[in-house]
Short mmCIF file of C-alpha atoms and ligand atoms in Angstrom, two decimals:
data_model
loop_
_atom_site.label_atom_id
_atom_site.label_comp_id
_atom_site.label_asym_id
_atom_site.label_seq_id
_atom_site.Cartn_x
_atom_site.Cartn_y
_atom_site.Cartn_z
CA UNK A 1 39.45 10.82 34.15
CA UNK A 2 43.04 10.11 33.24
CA UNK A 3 44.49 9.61 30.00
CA UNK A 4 44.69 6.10 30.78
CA UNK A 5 41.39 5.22 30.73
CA UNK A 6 39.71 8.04 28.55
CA UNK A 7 39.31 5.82 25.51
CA UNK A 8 39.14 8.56 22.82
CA UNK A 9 42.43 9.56 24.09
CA UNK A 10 43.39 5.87 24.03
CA UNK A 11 42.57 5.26 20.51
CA UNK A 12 44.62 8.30 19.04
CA UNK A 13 47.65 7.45 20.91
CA UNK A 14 47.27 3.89 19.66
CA UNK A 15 46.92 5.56 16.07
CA UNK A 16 50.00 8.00 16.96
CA UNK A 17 52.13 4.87 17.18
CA UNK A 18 51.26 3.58 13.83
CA UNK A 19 51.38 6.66 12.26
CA UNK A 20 55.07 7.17 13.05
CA UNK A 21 56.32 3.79 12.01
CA UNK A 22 54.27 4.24 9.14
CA UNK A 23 55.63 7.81 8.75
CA UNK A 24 52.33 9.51 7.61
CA UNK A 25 52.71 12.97 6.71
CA UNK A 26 51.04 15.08 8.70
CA UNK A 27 47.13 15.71 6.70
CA UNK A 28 46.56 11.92 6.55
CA UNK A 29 47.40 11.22 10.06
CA UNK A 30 45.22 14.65 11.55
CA UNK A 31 42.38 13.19 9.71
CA UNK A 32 42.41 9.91 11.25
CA UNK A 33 42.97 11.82 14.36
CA UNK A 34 39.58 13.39 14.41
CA UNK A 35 36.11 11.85 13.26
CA UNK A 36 34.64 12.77 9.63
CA UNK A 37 31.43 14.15 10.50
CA UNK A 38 28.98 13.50 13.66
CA UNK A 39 25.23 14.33 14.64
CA UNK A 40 23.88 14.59 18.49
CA UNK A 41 20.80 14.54 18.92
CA UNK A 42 18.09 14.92 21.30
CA UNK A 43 15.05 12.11 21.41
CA UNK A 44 11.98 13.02 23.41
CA UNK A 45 10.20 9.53 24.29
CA UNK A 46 6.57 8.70 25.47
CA UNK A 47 7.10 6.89 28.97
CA UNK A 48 4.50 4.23 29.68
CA UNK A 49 3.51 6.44 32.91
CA UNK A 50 2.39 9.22 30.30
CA UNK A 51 5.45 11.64 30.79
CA UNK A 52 7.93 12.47 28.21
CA UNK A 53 11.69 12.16 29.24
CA UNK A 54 14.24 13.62 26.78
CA UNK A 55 17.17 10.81 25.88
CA UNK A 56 21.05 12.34 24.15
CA UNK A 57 22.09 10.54 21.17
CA UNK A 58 24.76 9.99 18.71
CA UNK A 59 25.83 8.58 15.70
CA UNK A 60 30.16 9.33 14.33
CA UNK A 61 31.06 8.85 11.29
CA UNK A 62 34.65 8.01 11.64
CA UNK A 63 36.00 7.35 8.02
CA UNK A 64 34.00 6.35 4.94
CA UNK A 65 37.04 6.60 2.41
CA UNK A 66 37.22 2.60 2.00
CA UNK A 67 33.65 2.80 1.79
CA UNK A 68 29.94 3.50 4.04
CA UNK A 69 30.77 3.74 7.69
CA UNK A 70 29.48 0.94 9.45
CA UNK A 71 28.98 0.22 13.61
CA UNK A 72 26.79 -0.90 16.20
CA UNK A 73 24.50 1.50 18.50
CA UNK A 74 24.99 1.05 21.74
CA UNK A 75 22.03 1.76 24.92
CA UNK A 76 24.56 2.49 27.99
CA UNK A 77 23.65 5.02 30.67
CA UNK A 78 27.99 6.22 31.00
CA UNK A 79 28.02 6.67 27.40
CA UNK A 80 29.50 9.79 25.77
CA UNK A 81 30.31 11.81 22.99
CA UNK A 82 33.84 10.56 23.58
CA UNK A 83 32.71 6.39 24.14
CA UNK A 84 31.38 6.74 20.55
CA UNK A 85 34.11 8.65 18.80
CA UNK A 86 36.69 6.02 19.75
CA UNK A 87 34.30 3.18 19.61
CA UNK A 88 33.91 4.76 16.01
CA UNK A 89 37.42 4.84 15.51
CA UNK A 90 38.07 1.00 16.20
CA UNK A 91 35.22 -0.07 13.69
CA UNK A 92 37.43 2.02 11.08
CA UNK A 93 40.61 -0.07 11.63
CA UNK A 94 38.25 -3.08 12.38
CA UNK A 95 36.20 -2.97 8.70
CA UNK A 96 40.40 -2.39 7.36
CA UNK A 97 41.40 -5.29 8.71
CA UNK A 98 39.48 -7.67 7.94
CA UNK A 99 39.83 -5.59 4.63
CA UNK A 100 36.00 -5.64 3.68
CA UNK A 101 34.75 -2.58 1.81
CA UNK A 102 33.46 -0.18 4.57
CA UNK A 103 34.42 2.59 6.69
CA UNK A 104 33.62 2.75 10.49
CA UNK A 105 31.14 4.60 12.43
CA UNK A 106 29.07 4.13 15.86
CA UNK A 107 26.16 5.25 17.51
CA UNK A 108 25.27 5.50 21.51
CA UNK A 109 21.85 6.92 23.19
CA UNK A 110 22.98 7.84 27.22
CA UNK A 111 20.00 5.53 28.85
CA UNK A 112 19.40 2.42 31.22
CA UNK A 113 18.38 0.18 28.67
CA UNK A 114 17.21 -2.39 32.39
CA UNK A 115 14.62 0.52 33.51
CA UNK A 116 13.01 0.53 30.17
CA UNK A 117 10.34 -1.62 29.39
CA UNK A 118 9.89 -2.92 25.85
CA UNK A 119 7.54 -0.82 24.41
CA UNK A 120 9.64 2.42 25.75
CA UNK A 121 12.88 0.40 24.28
CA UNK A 122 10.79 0.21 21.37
CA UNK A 123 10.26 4.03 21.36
CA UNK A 124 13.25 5.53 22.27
CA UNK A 125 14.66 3.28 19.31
CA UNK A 126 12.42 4.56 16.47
CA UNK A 127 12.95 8.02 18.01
CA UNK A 128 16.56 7.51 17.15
CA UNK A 129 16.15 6.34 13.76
CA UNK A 130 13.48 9.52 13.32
CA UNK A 131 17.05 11.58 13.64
CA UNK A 132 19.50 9.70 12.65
CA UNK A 133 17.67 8.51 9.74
CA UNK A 134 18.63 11.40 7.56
CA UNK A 135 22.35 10.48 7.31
CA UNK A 136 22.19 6.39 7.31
CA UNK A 137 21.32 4.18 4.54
CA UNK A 138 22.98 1.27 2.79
CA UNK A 139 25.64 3.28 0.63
CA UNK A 140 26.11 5.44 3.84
CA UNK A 141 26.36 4.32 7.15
CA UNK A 142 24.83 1.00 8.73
CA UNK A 143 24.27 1.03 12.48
CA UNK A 144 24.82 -2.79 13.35
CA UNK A 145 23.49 -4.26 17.46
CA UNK A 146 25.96 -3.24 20.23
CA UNK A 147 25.97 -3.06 24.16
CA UNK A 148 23.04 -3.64 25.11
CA UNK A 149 21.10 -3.71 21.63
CA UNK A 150 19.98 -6.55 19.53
CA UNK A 151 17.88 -7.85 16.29
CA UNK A 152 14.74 -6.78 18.11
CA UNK A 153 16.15 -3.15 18.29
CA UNK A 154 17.52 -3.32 14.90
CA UNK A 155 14.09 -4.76 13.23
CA UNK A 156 11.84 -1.78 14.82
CA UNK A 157 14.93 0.34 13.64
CA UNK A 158 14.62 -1.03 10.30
CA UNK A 159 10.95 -0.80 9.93
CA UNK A 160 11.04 2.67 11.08
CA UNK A 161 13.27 3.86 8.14
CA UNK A 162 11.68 2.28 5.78
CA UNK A 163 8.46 4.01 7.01
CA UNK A 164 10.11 7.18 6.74
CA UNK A 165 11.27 5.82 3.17
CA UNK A 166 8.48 4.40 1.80
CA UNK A 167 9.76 0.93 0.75
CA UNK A 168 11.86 -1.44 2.83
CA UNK A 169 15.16 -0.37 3.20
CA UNK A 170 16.95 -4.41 4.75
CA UNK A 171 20.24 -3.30 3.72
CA UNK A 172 20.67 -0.14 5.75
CA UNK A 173 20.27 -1.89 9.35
CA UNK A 174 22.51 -4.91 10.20
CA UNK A 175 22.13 -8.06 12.43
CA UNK A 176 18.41 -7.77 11.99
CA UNK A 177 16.64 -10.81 13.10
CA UNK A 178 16.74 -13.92 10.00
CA UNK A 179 12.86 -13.50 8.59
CA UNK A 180 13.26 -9.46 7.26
CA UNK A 181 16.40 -9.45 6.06
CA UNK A 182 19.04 -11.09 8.52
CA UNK A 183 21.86 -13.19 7.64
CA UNK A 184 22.69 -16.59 8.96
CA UNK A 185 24.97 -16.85 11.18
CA UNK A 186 25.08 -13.20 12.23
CA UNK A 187 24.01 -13.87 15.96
CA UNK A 188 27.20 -15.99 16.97
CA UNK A 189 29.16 -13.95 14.26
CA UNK A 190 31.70 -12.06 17.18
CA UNK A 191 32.17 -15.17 18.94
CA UNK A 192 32.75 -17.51 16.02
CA UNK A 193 35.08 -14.98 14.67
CA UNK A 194 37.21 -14.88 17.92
CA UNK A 195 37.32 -18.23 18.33
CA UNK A 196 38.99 -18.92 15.03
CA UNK A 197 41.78 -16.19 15.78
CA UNK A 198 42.34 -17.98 19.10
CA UNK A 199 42.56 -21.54 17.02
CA UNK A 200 45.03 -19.48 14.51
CA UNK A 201 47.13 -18.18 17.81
CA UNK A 202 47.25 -21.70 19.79
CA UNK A 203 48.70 -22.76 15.91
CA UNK A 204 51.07 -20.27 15.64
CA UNK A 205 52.27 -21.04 19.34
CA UNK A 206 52.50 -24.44 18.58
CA UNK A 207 50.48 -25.30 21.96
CA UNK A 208 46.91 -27.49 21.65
CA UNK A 209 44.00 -26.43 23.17
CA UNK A 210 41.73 -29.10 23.36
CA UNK A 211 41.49 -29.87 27.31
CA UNK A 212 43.02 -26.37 28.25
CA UNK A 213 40.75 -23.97 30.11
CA UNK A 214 38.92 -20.61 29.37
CA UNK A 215 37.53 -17.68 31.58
CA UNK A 216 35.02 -15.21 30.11
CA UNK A 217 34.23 -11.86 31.32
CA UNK A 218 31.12 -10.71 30.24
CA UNK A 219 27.94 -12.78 29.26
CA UNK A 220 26.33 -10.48 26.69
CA UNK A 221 25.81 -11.55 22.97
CA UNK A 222 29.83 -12.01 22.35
CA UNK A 223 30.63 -14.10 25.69
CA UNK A 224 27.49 -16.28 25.86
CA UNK A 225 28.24 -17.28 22.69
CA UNK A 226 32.30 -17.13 23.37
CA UNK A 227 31.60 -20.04 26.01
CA UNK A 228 29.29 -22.34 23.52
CA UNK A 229 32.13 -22.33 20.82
CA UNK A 230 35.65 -22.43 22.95
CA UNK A 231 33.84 -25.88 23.80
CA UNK A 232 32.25 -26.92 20.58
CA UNK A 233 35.37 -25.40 18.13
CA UNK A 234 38.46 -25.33 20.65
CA UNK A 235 37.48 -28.15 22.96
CA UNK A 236 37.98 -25.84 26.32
CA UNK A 237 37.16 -26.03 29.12
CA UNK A 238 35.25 -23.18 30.49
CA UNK A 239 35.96 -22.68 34.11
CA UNK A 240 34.51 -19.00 34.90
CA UNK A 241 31.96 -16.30 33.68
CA UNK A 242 30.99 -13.32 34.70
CA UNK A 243 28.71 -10.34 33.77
CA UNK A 244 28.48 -6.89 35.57
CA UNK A 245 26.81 -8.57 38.83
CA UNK A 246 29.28 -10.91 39.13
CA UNK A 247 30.98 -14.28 38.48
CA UNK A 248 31.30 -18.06 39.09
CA UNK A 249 34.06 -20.27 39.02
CA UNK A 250 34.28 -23.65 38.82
CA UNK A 251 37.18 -25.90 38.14
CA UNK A 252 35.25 -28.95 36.19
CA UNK A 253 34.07 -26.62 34.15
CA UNK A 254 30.78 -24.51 33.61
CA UNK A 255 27.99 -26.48 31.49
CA UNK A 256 26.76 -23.19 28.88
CA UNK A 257 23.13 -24.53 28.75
CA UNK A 258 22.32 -24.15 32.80
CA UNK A 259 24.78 -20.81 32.72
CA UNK A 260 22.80 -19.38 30.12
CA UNK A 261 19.62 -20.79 31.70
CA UNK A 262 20.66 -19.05 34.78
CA UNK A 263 21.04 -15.68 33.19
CA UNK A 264 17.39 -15.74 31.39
CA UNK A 265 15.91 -16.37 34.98
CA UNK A 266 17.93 -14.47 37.05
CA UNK A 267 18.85 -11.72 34.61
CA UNK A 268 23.41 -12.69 35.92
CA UNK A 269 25.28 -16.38 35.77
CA UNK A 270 26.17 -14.96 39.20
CA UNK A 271 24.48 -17.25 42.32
CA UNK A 272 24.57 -20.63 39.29
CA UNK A 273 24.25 -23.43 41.74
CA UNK A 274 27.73 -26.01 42.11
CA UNK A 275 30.38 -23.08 41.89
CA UNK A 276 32.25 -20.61 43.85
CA UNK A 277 31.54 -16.86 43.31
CA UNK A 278 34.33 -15.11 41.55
CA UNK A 279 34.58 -11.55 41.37
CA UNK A 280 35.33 -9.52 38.14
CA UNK A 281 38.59 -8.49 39.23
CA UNK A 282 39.82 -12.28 40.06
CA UNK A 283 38.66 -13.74 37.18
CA UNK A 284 41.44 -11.97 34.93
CA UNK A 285 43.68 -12.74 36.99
CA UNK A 286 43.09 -17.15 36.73
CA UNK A 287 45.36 -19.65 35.69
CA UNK A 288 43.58 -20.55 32.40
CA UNK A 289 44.92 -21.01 29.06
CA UNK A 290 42.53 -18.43 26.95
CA UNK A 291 41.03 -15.51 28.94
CA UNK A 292 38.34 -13.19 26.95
CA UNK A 293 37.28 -10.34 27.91
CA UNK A 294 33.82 -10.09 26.43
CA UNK A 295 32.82 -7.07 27.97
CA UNK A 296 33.35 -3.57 28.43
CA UNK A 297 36.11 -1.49 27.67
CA UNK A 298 39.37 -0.67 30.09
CA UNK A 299 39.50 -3.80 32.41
CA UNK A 300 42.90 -4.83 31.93
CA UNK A 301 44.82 -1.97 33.21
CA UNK A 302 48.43 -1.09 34.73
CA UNK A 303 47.09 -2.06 37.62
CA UNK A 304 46.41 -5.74 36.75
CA UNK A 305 48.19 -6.88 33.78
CA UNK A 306 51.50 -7.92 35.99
CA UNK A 307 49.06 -10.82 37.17
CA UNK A 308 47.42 -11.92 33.94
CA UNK A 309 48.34 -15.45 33.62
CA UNK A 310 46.36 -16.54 30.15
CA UNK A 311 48.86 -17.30 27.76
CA UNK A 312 46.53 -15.90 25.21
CA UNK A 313 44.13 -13.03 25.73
CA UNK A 314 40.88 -12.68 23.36
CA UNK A 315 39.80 -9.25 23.56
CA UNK A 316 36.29 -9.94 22.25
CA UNK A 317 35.08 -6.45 23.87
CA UNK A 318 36.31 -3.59 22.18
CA UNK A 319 39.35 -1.66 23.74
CA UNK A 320 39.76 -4.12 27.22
CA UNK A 321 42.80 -3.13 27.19
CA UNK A 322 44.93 0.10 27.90
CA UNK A 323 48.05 1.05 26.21
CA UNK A 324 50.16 0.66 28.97
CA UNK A 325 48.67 -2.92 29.95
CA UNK A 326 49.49 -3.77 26.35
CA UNK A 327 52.96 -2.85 27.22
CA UNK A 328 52.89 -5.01 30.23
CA UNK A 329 51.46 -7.77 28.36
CA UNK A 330 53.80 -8.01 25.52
CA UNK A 331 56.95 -7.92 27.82
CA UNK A 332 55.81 -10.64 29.27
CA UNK A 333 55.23 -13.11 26.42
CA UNK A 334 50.99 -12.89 26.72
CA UNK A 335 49.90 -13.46 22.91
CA UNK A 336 47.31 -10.79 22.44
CA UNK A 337 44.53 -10.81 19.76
CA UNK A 338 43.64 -7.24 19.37
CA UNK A 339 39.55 -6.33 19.40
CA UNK A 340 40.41 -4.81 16.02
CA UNK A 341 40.98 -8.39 15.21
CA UNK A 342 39.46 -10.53 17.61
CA UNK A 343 35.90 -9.48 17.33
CA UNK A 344 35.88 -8.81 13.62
CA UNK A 345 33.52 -11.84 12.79
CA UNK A 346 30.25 -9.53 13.75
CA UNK A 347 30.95 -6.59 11.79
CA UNK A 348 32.25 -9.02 8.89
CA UNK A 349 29.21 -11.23 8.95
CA UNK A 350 27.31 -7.57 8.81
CA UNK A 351 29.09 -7.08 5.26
CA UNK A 352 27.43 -10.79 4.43
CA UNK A 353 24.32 -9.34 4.97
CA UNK A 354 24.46 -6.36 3.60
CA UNK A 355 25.40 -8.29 0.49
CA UNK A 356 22.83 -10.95 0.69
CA UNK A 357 20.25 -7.54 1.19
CA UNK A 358 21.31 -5.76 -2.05
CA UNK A 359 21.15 -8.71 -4.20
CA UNK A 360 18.33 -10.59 -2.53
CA UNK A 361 19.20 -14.22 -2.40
CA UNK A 362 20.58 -15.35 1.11
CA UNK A 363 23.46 -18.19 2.21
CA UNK A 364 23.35 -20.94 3.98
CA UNK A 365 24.79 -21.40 7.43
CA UNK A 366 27.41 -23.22 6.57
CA UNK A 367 28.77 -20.72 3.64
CA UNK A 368 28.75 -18.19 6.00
CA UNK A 369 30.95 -20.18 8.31
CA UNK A 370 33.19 -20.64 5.53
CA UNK A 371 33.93 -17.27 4.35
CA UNK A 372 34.05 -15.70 7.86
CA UNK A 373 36.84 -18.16 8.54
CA UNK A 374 38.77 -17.56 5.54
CA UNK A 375 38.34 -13.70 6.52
CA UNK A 376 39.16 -14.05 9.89
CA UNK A 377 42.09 -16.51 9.09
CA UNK A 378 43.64 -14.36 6.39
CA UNK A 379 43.41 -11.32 8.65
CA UNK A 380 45.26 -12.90 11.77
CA UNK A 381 48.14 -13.74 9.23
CA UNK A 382 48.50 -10.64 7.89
CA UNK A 383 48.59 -8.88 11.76
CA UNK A 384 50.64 -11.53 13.18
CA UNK A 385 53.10 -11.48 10.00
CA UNK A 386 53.26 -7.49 10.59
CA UNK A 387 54.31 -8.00 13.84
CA UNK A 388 56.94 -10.11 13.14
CA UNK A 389 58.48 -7.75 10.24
CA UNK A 390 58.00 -4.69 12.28
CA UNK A 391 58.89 -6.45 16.00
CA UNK A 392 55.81 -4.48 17.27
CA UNK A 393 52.88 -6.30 19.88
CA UNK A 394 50.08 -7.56 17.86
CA UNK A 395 47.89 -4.20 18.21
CA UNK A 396 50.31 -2.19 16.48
CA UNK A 397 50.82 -4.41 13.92
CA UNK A 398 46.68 -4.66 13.57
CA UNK A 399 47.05 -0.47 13.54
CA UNK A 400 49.59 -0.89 10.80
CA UNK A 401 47.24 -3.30 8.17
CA UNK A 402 44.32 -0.70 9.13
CA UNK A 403 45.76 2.46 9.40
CA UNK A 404 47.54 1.96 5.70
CA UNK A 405 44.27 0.30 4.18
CA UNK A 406 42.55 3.99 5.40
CA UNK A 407 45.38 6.07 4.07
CA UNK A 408 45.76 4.32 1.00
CA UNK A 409 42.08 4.93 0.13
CA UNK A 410 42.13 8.67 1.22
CA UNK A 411 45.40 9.52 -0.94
CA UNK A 412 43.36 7.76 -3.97
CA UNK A 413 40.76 9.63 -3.54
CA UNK A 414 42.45 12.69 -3.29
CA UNK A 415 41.78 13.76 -0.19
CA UNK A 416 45.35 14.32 0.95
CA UNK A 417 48.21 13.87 -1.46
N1 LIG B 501 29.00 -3.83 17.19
C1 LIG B 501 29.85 -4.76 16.55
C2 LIG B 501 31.30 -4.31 16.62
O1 LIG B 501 31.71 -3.55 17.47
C3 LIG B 501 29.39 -5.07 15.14
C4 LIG B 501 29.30 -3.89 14.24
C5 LIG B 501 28.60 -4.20 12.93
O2 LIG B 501 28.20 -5.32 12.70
O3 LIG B 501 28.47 -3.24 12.17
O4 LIG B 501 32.12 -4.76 15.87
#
């Protein structure tokens, strides 16, 4: 694999360029180099044909100077030691950011979450928490859902600790489902929180976006979601979606109730009837106004990024984007919202509910609206600001909020001097 698209690799040369406009010495920026501590583990789960297959696990703890790490787990047969370690890394810079009190850490299990049925989903994911258990909790680290994981995962993850515990222990699981210990709000969290940095970018550009048009790559959690609100929030027009069987494209527009529909029966938006199939490639590459990536990592490469032609890219998957496509990108005049940025909303609505877990008393909808926009909002301010004073693209000037949040905390501390 080639540095371009090994994302560990990725991450630390994106952390290499802060460090040396930020001149770190040398201890602070080797230990952002490198991951705190990490366990892999080994899970051995009952298969409903009565064998026992053996899954590989993992959970990083990047950082937890500015506080307990916190990061999804994520179920993806290509993921690896190295996925989760820079996937770790990002929620570090992410939880900075957005400047809420927590560090940054991830978890994977290598599996094909689509072979499994539910009661072997159901498990492998208590055999994970049966390991992992031992070094999560609520003051330190909170595994949050990810790829391919959601509040059904987290609740039998949640119950499972706090059978090992012996009381219930809400606030050491994140985006649980709303009746044990969820927040409000939570499930549309990524996608709300995106949308608001695109409504902060379209005001900073001085263009309107109510009328303009939208693709979406990806249909998980974040881009299902992504399409309900760029209508509902930004008044777009959403003219493609994808997911990893393909996409559709139509030019009035897709309708998200019979595009979601379509997924639940057919398990992909691809084949929704009145469009034209699209293929993953071509859909980054339409005329549209917004175009969010809402799904894996790497997509928008040197390859492609000459013929990007969104004037403002969402990346509300985490590291779409390579270094040199940023490159590419910037030249050109593409206003990028980093992931770091642009999906902050779900980790930040996972602070809400870790908050609303310790003291017991929950929010309404609407409050969490209004404090994950004035989050989100101050955040974009503060990245796009940086890039202005330091004439650096939008992700460096994310790296340089994070990165001195981290190192202020660890020179505190005492960790390096
Ligand atoms: N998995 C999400 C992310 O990458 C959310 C993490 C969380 O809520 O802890 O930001």
């Amino acid at each position: 694999m080639g540095t371009e698209h090994n994302i560990f690799s990725i991450v630390q040369q994106q952390l290499d360029e802060a460090a040396a406009i930020l001149e770190l010495d040398h201890a602070t920026h080797q230990m952002l180099r490198q991951p705190q501590r990490e366990l892999h583990v080994s899970l051995p789960v009952r298969m409903d044909d009565g064998s026992t297959k053996v899954f590989s696990g993992y959970r990083v703890q990047y950082n937890d100077a500015r506080g307990p790490a916190k990061g999804g787990l994520r179920f993806h047969p290509d993921e690896t030691i190295d996925t989760v370690r820079a996937l770790a890394a990002w929620m570090t810079w992410k939880t900075a950011v957005v400047n809420v009190p927590l560090g940054g850490g991830k978890g994977g299990v290598v599996c094909s979450p689509k072979e499994l049925s539910p009661a072997e989903l159901e498990r492998l994911s208590r055999a994970y928490v049966r390991q992992v258990g031992r070094i999560i909790g609520p003051s330190k680290d909170v595994p949050a859902p990810d790829v391919y994981t959601n509040p059904q995962v987290m609740a039998w993850m949640m119950d499972e600790l706090s059978a090992m515990r012996g009381y219930n222990e809400f606030g050491a699981i994140t985006g649980k489902p709303i009746p044990i210990g969820g927040s409000a709000g939570r499930s549309d969290a990524t996608a709300r929180g995106g949308m608001y940095t695109v409504r902060e970018a379209a005001s900073v550009l001085g263009i309107s976006l109510a009328g303009g048009t939208a693709a979406i790559q990806g249909y998980g959690n974040a881009g299902s979601f992504a399409h309900k609100l760029a209508e509902e929030l930004l008044g777009l027009r959403v003219v493609a979606v994808s997911d990893s069987s393909g996409g559709v494209f139509s030019d009035k527009g897709i309708g998200v109730e019979s595009a979601s529909e379509h997924k639940q029966t057919f398990g992909s938006v691809a084949g929704l009837p009145n469009t034209s199939p699209i293929t993953n490639e071509s859909l980054l590459e339409l005329d549209v106004d917004v175009l969010i990536p809402a799904a894996l990592e790497s997509v928008i490469t040197s390859s492609n990024a000459g013929s990007i032609k969104a004037s403002i890219v969402a990346e509300l998957a985490n590291g779409p984007t390579t270094p040199s496509a940023d490159k590419i990108l910037h030249d050109k005049g593409t206003y990028l919202i980093p992931d770091l940025l642009c999906n902050a909303g779900g980790v930040t609505v996972s602070y809400f509910e870790m908050v609303q877990n310790s003291y017991g008393y929950y929010w309404s909808e609407d409050m969490v609206h209004e404090r994950l926009d004035a989050k989100i909002t101050d955040a974009f301010h503060q990245v796009h600001n940086a890039s202005k004073e330091y004439g650096v693209n939008h992700r460096v000037a994310a790296y340089l909020v994070s990165v001195s949040r981290v190192a202020e905390a660890m020179r505190l501390r005492g960790w390096v001097s």
